[in-house]
CSV table of C-alpha atoms in Angstrom, one decimal:
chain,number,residue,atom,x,y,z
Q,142,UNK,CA,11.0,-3.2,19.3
Q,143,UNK,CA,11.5,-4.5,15.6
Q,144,UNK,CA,14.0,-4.0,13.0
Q,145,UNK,CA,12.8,-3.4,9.9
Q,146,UNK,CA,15.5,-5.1,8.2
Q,147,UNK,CA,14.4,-8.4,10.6
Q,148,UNK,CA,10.7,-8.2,9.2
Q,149,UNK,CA,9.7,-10.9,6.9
Q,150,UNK,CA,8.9,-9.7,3.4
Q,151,UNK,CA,5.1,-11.2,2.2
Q,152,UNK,CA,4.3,-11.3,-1.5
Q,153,UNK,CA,0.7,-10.1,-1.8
Q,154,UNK,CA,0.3,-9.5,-5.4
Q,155,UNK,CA,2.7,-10.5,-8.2
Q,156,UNK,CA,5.2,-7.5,-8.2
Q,157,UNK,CA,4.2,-6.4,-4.9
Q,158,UNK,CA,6.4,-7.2,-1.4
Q,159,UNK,CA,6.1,-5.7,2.0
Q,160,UNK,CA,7.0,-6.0,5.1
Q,161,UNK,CA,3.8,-5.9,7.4
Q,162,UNK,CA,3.8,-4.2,11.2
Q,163,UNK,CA,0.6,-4.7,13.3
Q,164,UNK,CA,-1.1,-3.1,16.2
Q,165,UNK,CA,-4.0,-3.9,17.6
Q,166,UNK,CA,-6.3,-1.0,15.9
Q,167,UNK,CA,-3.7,-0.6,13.0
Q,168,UNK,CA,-1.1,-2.0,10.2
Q,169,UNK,CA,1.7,-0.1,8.6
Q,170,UNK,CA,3.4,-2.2,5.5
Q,171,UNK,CA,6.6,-1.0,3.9
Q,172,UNK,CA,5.9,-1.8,-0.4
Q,173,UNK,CA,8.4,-2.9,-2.8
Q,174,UNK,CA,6.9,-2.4,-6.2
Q,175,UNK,CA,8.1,-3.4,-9.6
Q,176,UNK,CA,7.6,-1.2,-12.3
Q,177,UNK,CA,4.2,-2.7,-14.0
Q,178,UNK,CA,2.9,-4.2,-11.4
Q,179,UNK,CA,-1.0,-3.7,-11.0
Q,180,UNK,CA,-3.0,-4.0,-7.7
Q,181,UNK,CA,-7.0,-4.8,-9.4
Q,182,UNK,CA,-9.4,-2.6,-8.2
Q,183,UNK,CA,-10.4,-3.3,-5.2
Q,184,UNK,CA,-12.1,-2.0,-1.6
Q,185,UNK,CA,-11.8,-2.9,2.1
Q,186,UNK,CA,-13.2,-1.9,5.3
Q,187,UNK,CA,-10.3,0.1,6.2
Q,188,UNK,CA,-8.6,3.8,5.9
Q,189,UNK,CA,-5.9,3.6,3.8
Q,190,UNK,CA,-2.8,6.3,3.7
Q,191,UNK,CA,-0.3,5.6,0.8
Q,192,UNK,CA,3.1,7.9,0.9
Q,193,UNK,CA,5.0,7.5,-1.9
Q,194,UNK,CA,8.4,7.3,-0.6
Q,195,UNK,CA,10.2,6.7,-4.4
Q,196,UNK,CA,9.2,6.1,-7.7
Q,197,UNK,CA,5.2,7.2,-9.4
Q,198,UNK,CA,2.4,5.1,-8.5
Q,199,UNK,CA,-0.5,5.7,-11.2
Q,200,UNK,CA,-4.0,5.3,-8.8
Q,201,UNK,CA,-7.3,5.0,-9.3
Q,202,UNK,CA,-9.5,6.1,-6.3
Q,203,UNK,CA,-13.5,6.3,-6.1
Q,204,UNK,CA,-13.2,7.0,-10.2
Q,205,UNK,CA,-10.4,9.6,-10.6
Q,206,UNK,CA,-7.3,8.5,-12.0
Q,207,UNK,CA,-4.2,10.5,-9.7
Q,208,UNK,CA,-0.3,10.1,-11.0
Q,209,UNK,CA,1.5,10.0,-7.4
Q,210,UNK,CA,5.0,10.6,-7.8
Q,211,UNK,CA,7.8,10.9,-4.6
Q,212,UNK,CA,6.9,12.7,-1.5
Q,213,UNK,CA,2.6,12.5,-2.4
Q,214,UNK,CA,-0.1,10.8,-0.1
Q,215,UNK,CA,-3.1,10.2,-0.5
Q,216,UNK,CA,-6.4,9.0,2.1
Q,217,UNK,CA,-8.6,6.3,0.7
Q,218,UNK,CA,-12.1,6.3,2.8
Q,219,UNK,CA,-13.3,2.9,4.0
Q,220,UNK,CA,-15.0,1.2,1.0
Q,221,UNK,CA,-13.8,3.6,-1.8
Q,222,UNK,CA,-12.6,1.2,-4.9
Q,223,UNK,CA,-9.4,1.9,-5.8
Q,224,UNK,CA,-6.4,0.3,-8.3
Q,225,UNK,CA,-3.0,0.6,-8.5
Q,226,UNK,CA,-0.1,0.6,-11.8
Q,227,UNK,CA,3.4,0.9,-10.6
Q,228,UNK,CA,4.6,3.1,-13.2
Q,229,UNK,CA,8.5,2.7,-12.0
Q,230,UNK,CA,9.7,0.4,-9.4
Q,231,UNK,CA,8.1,2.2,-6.1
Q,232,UNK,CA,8.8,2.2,-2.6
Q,233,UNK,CA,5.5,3.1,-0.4
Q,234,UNK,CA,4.3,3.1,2.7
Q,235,UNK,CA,0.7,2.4,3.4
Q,236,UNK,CA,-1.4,2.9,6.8
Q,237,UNK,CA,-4.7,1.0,7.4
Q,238,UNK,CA,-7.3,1.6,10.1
Q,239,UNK,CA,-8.7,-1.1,11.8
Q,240,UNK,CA,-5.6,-3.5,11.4
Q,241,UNK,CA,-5.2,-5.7,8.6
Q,242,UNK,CA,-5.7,-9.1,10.0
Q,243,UNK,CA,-5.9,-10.3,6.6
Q,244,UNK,CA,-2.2,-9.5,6.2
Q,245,UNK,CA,-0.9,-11.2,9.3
């Protein structure tokens, strides 16, 4: 058992912090986002399931452009691109299937 408060927080992106938990099939990381921050389009092996705990997340996914605001998730399929614009400062919580060992 962790506190989340005792996690170490990794800078990823410029703009982007989290703190990173890891199983052995799965990650969960806990995002602090400032507003204008952009993830580049990107894809990865793994699901992905993005809550938007506070703030609007603009994201592009496979194409389609979706403005996420507070209380939305969303499923990205393995190998779908997808981008990200932090249109306020956010708070999110993303899921990814097999674990990010890239993360660790």
């Amino acid at each position: 058992m962790q506190h989340l408060n005792d996690i170490p927080v990794k800078q990823t992106l410029p703009g982007f912090s989290g703190k990173m938990v890891h199983g052995d099939t799965s990650s969960l990381v806990f995002w602090e986002i400032k507003k204008g921050s952009v993830s580049p389009e990107h894809h990865h092996v793994h699901e992905q399931i993005t809550y938007i705990m506070e703030g609007e997340l603009e994201m592009v996914i496979g194409g389609e452009k979706y403005i996420m605001p507070a209380g939305t998730v969303h499923v990205i399929p393995s190998h779908v691109p997808h981008s990200a614009l932090a249109i306020t400062d956010c708070k999110i919580i993303d899921s990814f299937a097999p674990a990010r060992d890239d993360y660790r």
